[in-house]
PDB file of C-alpha atoms in Angstrom:
ATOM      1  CA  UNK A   1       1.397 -56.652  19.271  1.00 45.00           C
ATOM      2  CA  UNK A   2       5.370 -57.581  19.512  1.00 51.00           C
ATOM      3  CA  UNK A   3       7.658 -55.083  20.991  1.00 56.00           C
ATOM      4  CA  UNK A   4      11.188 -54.249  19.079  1.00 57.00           C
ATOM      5  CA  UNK A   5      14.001 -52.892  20.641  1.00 66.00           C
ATOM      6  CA  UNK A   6      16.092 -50.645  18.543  1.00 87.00           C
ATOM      7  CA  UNK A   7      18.915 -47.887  19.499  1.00 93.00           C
ATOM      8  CA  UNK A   8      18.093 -44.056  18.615  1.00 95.00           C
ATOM      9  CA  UNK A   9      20.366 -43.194  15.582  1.00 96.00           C
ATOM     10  CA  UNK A  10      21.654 -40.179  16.843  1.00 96.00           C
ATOM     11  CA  UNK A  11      21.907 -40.572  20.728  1.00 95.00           C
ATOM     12  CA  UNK A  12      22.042 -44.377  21.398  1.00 94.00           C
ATOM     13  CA  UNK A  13      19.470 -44.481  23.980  1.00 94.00           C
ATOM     14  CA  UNK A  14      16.581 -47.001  23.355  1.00 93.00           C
ATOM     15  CA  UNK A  15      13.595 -47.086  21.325  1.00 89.00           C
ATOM     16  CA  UNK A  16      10.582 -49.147  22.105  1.00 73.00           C
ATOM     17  CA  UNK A  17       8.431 -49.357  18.995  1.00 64.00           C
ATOM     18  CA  UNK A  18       5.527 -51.350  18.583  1.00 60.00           C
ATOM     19  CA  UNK A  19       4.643 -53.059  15.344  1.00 60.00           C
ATOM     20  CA  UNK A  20       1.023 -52.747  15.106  1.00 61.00           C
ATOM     21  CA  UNK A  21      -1.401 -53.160  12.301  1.00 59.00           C
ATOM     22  CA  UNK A  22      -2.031 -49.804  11.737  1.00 59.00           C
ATOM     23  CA  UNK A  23       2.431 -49.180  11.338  1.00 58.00           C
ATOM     24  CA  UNK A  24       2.023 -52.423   8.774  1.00 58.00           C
ATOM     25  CA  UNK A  25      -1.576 -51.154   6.311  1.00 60.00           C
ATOM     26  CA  UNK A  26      -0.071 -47.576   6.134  1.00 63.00           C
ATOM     27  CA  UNK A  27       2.987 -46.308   5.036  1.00 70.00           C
ATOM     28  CA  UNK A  28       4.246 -46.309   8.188  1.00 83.00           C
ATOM     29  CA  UNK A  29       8.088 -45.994   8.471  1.00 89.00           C
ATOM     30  CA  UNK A  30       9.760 -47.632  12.045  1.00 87.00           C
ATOM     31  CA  UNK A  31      10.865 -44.563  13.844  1.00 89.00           C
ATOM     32  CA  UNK A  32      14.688 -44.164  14.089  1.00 94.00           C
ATOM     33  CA  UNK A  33      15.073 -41.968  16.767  1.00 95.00           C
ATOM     34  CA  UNK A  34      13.902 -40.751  19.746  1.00 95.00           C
ATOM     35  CA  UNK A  35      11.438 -38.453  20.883  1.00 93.00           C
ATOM     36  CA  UNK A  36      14.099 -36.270  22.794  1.00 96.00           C
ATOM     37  CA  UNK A  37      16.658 -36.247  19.186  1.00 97.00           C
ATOM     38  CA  UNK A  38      13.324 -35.008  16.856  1.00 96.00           C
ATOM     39  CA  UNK A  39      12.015 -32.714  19.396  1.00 97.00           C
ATOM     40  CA  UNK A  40      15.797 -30.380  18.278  1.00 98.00           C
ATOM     41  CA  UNK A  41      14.889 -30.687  14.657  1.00 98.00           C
ATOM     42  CA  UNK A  42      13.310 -26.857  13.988  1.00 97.00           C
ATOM     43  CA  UNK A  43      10.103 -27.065  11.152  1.00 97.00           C
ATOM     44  CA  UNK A  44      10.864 -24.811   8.444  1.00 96.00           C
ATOM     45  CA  UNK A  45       8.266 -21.871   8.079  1.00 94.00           C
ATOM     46  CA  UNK A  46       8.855 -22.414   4.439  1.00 94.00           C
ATOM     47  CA  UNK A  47       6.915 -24.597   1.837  1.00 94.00           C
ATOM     48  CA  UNK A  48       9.983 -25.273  -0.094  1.00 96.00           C
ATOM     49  CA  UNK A  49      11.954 -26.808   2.988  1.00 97.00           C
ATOM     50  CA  UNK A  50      11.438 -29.388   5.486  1.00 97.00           C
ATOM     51  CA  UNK A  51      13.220 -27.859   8.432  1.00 98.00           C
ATOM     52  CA  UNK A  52      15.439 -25.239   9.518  1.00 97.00           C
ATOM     53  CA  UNK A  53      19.005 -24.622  10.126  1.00 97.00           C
ATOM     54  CA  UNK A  54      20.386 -25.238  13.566  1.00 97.00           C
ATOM     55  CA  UNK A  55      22.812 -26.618  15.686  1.00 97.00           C
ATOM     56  CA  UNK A  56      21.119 -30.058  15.853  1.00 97.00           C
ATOM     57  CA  UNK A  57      20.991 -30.356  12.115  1.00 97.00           C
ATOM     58  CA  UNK A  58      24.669 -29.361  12.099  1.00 97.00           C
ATOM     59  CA  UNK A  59      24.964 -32.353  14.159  1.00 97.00           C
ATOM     60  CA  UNK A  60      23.026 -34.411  11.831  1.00 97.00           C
ATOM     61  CA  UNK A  61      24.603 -33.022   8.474  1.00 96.00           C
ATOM     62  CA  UNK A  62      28.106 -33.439   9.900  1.00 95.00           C
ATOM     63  CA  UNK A  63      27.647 -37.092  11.237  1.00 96.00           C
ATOM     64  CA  UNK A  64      25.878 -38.381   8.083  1.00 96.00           C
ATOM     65  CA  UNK A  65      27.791 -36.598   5.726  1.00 91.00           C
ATOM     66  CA  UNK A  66      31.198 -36.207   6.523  1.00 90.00           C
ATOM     67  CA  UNK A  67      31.387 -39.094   9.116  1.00 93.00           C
ATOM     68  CA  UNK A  68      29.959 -41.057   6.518  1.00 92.00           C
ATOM     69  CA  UNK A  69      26.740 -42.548   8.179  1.00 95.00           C
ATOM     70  CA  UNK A  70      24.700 -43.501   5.878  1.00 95.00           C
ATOM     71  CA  UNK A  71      22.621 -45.351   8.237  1.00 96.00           C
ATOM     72  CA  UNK A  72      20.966 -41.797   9.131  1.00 97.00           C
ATOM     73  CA  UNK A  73      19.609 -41.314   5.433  1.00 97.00           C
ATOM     74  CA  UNK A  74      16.947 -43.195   7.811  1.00 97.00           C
ATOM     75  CA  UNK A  75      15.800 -40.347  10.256  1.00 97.00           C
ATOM     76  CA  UNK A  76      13.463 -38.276   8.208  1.00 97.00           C
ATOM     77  CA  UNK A  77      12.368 -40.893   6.040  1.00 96.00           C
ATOM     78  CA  UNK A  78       8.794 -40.270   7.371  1.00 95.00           C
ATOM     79  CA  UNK A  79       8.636 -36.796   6.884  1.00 96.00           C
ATOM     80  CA  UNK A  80      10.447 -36.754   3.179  1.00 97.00           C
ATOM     81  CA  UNK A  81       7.774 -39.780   2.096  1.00 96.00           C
ATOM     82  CA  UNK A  82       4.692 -37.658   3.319  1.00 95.00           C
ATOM     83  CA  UNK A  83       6.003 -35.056   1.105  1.00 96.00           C
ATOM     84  CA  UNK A  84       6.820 -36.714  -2.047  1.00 97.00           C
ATOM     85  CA  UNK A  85       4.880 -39.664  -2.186  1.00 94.00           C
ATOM     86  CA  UNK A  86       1.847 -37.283  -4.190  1.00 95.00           C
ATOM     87  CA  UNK A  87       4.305 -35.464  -6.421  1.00 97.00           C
ATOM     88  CA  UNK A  88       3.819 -35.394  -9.817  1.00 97.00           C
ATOM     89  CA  UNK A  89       7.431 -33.812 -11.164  1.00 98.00           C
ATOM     90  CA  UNK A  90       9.526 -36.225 -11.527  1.00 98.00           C
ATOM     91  CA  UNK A  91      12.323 -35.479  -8.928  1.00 98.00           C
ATOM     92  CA  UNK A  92      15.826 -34.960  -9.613  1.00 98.00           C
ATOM     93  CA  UNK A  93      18.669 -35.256  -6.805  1.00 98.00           C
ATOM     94  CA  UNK A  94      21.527 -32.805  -6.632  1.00 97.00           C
ATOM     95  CA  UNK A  95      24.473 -34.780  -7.944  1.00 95.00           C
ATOM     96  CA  UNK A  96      28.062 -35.023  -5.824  1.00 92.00           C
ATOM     97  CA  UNK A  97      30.749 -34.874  -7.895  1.00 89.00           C
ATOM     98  CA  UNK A  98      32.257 -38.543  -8.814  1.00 87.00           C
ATOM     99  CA  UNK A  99      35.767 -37.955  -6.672  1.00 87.00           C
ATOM    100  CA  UNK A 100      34.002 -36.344  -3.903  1.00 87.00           C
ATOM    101  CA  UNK A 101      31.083 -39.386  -3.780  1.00 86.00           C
ATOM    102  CA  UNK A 102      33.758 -41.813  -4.082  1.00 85.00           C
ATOM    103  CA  UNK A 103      35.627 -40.325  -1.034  1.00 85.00           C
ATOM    104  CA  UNK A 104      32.528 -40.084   1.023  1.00 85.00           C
ATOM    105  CA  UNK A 105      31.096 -43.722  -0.355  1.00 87.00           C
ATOM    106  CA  UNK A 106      27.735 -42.729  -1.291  1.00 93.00           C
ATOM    107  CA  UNK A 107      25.298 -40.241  -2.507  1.00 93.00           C
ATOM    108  CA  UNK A 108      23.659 -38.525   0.225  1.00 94.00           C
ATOM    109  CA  UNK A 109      20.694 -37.265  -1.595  1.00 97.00           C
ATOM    110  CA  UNK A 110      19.928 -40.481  -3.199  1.00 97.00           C
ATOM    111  CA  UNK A 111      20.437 -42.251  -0.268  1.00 97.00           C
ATOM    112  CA  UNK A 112      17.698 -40.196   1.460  1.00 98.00           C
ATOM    113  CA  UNK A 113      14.889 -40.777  -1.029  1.00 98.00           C
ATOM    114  CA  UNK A 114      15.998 -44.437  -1.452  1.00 97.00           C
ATOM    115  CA  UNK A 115      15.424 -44.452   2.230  1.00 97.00           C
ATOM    116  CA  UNK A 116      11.696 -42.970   2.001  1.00 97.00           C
ATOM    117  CA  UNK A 117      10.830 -45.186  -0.902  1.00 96.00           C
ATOM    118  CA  UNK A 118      10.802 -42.453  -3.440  1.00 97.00           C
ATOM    119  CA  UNK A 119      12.000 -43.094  -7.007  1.00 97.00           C
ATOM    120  CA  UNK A 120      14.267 -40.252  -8.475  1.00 98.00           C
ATOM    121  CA  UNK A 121      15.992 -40.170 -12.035  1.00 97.00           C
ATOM    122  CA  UNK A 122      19.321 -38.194 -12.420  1.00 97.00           C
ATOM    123  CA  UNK A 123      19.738 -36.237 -15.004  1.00 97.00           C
ATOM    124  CA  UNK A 124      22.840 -33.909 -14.196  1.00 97.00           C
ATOM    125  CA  UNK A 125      26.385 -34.361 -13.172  1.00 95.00           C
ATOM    126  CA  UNK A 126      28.547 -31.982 -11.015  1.00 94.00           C
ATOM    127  CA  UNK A 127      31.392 -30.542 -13.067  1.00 92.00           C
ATOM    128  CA  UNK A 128      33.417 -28.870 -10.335  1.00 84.00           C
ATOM    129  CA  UNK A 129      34.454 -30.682  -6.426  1.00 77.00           C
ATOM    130  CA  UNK A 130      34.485 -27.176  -4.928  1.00 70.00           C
ATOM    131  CA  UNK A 131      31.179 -27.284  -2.332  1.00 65.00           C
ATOM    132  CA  UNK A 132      29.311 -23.770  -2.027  1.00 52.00           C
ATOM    133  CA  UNK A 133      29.709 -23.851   1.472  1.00 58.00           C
ATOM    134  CA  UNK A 134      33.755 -22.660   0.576  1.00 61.00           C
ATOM    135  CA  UNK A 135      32.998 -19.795  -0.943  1.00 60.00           C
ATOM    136  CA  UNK A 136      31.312 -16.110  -0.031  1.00 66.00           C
ATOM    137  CA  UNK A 137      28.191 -15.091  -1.514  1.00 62.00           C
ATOM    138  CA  UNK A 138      29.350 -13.293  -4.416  1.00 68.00           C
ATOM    139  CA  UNK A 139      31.424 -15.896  -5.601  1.00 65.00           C
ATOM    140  CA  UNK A 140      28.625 -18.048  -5.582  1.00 58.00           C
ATOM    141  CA  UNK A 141      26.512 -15.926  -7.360  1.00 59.00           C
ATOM    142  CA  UNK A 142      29.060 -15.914 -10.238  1.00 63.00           C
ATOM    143  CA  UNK A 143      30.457 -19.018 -10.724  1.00 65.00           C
ATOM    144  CA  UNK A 144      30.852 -21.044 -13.913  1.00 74.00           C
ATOM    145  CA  UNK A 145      27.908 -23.765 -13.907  1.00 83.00           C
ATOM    146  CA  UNK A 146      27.945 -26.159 -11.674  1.00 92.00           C
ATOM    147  CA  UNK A 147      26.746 -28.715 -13.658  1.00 95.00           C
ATOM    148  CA  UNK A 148      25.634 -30.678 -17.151  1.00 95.00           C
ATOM    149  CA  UNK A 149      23.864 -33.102 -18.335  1.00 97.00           C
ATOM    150  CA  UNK A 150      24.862 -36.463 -17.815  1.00 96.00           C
ATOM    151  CA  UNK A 151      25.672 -38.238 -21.375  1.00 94.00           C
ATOM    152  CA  UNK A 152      22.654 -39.425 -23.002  1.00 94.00           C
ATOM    153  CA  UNK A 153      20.394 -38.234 -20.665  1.00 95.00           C
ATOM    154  CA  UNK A 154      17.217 -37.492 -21.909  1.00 95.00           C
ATOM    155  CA  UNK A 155      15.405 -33.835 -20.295  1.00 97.00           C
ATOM    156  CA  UNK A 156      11.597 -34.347 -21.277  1.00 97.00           C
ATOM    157  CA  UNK A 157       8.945 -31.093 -21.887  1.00 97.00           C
ATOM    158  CA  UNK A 158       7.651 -31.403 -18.197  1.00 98.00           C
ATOM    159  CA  UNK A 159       8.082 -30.890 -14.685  1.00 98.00           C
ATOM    160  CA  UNK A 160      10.838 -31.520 -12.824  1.00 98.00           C
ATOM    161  CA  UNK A 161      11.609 -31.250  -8.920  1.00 98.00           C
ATOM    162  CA  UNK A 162      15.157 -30.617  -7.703  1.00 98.00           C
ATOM    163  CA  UNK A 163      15.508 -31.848  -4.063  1.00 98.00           C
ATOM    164  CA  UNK A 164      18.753 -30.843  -2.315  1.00 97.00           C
ATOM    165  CA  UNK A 165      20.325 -31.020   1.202  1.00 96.00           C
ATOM    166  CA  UNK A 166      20.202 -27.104   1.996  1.00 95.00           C
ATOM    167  CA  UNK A 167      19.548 -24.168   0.847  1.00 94.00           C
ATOM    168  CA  UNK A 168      21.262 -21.209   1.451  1.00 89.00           C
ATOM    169  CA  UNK A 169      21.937 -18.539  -1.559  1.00 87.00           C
ATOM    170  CA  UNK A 170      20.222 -20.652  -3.755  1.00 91.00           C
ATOM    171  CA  UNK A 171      23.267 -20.659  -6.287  1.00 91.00           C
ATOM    172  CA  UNK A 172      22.961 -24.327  -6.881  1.00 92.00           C
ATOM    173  CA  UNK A 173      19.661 -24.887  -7.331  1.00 96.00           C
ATOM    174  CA  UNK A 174      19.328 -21.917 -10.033  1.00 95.00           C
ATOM    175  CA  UNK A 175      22.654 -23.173 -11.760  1.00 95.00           C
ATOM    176  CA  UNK A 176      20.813 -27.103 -12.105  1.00 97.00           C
ATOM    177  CA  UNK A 177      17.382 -25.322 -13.305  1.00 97.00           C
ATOM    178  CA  UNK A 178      19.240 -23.051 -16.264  1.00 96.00           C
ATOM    179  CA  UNK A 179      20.604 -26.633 -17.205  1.00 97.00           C
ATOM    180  CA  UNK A 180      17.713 -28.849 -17.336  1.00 98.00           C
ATOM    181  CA  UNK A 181      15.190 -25.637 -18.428  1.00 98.00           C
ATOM    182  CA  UNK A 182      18.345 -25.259 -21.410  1.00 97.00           C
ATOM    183  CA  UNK A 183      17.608 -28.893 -22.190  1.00 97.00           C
ATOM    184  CA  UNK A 184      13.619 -28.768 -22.112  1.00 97.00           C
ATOM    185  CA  UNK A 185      12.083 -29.149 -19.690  1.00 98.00           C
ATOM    186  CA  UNK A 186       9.157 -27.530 -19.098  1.00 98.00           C
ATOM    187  CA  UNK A 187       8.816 -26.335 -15.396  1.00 98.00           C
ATOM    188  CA  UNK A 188      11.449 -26.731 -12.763  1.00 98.00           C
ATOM    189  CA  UNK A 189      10.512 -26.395  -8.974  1.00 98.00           C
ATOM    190  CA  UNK A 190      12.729 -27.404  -5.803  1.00 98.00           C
ATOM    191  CA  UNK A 191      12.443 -28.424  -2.181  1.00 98.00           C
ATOM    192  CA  UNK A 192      15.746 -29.043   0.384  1.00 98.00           C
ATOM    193  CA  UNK A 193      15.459 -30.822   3.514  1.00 97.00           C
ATOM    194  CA  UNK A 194      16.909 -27.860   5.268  1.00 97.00           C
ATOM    195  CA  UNK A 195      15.966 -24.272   4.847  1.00 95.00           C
ATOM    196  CA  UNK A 196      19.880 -22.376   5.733  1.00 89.00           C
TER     197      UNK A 196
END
């Protein structure tokens, strides 16, 4: 059994990880960081959501987002495969907007299922570069639609899964479902790393 050293993602310090058999049969992802870093990550009580708001997830979101780390699409890679790697709808990514992915380099959503092994299909684009997070709850409840279909994309009579970053009013996950349930589609569920 070899011994790698690697550097915690979100704190530097070191990680000893054994490769063992039993990390190489199973679908067993290298951890990323520490035990200290995912002992601040909160569980969410909710089956929709992997964890809950809170100031280390602030941390996280602010680091990998708007610092542009998209090393840390890494950290829950684990815990995002052990969720999807049974599901049947085929799961859709919130979109960025094209100027705002450009700017930040690189689709955070995709980025974290690409990390986790877990194939996606993208159906929608953003229409507008205004984030949710800018505006108050009512004007999130009635805002024009935050998105269409992307040209020639094809919604099937089935089930679809919408995975987002957070979820907080829930405005842009029921904009994306009117869309693709508009188009088709049979059944639309949804599930967010992040419960808000």
């Amino acid at each position: 059994m070899n011994k790698i050293e690697t550097l915690c993602l979100l704190c530097s310090q070191p990680l000893q990880s054994a490769i063992s058999w039993k990390l190489l049969l199973t679908k067993q992802f290298q951890p990323t960081i520490c035990h200290r870093c995912s002992a601040r990550f909160e569980y969410s009580s909710t089956a929709t959501a992997l964890y809950q708001y809170n100031d280390a997830m602030k941390d996280y979101l602010h680091q990998y987002k708007f610092l542009q780390d998209v090393a840390l699409a890494k950290v829950f890679r684990q815990e995002l495969y052990a969720r999807f790697k049974h599901e049947k709808a085929t799961i859709i990514p919130i979109p960025m907007h094209p100027l705002k992915q450009r700017e930040r380099t690189f689709s955070h959503m995709e980025e974290l299922l690409k990390a986790a092994n877990i194939p996606f299909l993208q159906l929608l684009e953003k229409t507008t570069t205004e984030t949710q997070s800018s505006k108050n709850r009512e004007q999130r409840i009635h805002a024009a639609s935050l998105f269409r279909l992307m040209d020639g994309a094809h919604v099937e009579h089935k089930e679809y899964l919408l995975f987002d970053d957070i979820k907080t009013t829930g405005t842009t996950l029921q904009h994306a479902t009117e869309i693709l349930m508009n188009a088709g589609a049979r059944n639309i569920k949804s599930f967010t790393l992040i419960n808000g």
